Short mmCIF file of C-alpha atoms and ligand atoms in Angstrom, two decimals:
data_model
loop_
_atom_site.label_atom_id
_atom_site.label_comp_id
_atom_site.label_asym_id
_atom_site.label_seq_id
_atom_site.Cartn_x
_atom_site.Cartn_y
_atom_site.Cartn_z
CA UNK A 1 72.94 122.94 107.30
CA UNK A 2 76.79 121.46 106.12
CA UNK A 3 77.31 118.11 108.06
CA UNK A 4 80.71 117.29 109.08
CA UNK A 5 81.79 114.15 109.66
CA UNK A 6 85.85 113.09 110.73
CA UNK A 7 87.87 109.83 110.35
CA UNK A 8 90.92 108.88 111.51
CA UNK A 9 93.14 105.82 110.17
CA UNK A 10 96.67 104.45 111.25
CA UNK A 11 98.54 101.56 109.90
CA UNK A 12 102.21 99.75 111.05
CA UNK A 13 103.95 97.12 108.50
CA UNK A 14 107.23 95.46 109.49
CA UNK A 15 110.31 96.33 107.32
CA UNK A 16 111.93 93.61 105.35
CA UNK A 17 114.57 93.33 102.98
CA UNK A 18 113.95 92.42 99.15
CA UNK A 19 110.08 93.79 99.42
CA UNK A 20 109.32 97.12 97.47
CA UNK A 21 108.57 100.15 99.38
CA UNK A 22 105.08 101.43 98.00
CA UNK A 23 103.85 104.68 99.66
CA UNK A 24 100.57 105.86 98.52
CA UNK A 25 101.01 103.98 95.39
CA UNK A 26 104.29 105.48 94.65
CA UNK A 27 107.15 102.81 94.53
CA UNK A 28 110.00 104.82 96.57
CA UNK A 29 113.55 102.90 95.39
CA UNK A 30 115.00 101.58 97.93
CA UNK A 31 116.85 98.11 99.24
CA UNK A 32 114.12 97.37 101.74
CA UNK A 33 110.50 97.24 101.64
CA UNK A 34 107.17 96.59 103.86
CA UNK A 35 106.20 92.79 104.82
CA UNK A 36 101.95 92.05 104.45
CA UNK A 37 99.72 90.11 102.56
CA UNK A 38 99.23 93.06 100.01
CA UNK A 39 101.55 95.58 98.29
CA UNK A 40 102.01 96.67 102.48
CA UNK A 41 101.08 100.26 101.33
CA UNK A 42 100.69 102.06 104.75
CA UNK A 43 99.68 105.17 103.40
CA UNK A 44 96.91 104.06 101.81
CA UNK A 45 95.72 101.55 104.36
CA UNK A 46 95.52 104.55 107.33
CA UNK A 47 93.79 106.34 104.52
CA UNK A 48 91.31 104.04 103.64
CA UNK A 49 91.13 103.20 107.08
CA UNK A 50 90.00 106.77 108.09
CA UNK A 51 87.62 107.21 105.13
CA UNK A 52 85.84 103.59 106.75
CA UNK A 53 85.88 105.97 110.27
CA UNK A 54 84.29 108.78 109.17
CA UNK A 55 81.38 106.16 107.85
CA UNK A 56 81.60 104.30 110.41
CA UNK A 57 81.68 101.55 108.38
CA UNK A 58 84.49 99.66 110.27
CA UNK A 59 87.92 98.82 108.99
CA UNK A 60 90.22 97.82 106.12
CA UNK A 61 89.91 94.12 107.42
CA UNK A 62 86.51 93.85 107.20
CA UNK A 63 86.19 94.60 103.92
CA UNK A 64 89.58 92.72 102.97
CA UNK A 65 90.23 90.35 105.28
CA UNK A 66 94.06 89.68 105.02
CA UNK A 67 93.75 85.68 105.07
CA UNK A 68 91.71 85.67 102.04
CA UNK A 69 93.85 84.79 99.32
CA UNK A 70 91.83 87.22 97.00
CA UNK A 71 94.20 89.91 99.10
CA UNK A 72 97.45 88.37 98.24
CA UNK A 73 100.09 91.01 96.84
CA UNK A 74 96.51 93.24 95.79
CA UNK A 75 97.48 96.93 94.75
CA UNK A 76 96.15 98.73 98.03
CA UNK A 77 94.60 101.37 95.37
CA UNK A 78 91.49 99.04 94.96
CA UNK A 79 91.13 99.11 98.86
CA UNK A 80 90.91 103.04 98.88
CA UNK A 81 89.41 102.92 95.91
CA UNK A 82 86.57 101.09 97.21
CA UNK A 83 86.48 103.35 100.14
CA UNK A 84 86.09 106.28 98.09
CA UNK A 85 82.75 104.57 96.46
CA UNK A 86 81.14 103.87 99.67
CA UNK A 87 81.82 107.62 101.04
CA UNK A 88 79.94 109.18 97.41
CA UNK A 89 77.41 106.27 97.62
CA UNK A 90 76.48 108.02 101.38
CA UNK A 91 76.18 111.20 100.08
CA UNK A 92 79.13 112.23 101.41
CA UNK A 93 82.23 114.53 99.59
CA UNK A 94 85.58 114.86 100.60
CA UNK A 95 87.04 118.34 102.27
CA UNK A 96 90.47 117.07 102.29
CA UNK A 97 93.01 114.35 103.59
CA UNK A 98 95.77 114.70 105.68
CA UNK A 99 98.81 112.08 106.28
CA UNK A 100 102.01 111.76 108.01
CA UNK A 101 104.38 108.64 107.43
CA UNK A 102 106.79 107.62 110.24
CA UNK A 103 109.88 106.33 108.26
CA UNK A 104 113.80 106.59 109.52
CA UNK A 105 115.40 106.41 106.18
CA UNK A 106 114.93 106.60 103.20
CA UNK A 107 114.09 110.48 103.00
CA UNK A 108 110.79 110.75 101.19
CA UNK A 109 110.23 114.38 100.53
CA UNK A 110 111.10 114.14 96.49
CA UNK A 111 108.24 111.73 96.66
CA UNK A 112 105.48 113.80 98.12
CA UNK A 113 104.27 115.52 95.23
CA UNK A 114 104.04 112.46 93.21
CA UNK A 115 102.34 110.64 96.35
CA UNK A 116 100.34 113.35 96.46
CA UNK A 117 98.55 113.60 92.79
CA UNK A 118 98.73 109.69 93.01
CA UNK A 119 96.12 110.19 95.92
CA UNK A 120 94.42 112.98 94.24
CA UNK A 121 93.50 110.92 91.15
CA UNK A 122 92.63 108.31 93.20
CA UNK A 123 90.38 110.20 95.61
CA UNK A 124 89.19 112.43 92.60
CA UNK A 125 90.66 115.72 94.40
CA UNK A 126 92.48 118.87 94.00
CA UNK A 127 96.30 118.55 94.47
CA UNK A 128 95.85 120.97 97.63
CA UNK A 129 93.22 118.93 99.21
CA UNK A 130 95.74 116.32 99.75
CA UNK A 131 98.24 116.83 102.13
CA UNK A 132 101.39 114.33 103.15
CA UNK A 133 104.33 114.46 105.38
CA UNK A 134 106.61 112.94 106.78
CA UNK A 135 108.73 112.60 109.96
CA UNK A 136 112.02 110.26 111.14
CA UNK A 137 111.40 108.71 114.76
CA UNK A 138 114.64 110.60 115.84
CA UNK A 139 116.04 106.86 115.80
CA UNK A 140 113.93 106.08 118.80
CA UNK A 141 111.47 102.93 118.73
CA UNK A 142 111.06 100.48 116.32
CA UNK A 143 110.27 102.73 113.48
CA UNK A 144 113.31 105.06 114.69
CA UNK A 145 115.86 101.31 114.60
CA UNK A 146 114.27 100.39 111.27
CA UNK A 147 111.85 97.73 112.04
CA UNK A 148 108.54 99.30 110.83
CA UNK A 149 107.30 101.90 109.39
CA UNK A 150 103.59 103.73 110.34
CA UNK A 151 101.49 105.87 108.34
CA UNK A 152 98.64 108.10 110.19
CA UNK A 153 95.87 109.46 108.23
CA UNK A 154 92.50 112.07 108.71
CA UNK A 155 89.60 112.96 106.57
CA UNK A 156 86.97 115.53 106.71
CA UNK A 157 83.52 115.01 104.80
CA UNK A 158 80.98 117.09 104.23
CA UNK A 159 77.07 117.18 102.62
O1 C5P B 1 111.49 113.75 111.56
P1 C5P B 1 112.13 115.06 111.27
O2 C5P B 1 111.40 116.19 111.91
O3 C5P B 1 113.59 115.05 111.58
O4 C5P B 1 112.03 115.29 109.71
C1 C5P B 1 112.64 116.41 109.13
C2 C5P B 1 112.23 116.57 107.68
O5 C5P B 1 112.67 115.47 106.90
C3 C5P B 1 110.75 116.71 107.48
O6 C5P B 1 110.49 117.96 106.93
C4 C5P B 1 110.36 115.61 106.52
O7 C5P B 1 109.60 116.09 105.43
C5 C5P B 1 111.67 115.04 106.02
N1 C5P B 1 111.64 113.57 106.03
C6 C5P B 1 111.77 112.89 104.83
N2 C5P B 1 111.78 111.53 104.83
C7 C5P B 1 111.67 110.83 105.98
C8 C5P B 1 111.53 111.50 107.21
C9 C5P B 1 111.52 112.89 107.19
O8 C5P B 1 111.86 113.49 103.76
N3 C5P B 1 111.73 109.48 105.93
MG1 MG B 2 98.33 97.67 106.27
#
């Protein structure tokens, strides 16, 4: 018999000016970025986050705590990378990955199919087991005034 297991992951990073904007490992140009210890990549932290879930293995701050120094401006690809090894160390394989990231401006949809094979390669995947999209916060919120951005993800494993 298959088992199934799901995970869930969601991330928040405050905007702030003269900080890149990476998104799933893709550095989208822009005059603003996302403030946090590491490169601030929401997209991959929710992932990686929801990968940890469907182990229940905890969270991305367990594994990286963000006052250890180690952390400091790391490439968030190690994080999910790492995540990824723990999920085929279990036994388990990846059905497919679905994200959204909550963004008010700059539009991102030129940047999902690079996002998307970024992830792919990454995760070792097909291009159309990796979904992303995105949505404005119809100007509502902090992520609608341009404060923050968020980034929810969800995995599905199998063996
Ligand atoms: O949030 P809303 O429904 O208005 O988004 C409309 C479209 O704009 C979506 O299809 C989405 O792919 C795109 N979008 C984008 N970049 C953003 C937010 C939304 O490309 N930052
Ligand atoms: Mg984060």
């Amino acid at each position: 018999m298959t088992a199934i297991r799901t995970g869930l992951g969601w991330d928040n990073h405050r905007i702030a000016e003269g900080r890149p904007l990476i998104l799933g490992g893709v550095t989208v140009p822009c005059e603003f970025g996302l403030d946090g210890h590491s490169d601030a990549d929401i997209l991959l932290h929710a992932l990686t986050d929801a990968l940890l879930g469907a182990l229940a293995l905890g969270d991305i701050g367990m594994h990286f705590p963000d006052n250890d120094p180690q952390w400091k401006g790391a490439s968030s690809d190690r994080f999910l990378v790492h995540a990824a090894g723990l999920t085929k160390e279990r036994g388990w394989t990846i059905a497919n990955v679905d994200t959204t990231v909550i963004l008010q401006r700059p539009k991102l949809k030129d940047f999902r199919n690079p996002i998307r094979e970024n992830i792919a390669r990454l995760l070792g995947l097909e291009l159309d087991q990796v979904s992303v999209k995105f949505k404005t916060a119809e100007c509502v919120g902090p992520v609608g005034e341009g404060k923050s951005a968020e980034a929810q993800a969800i995995v599905t494993l199998f063996q």
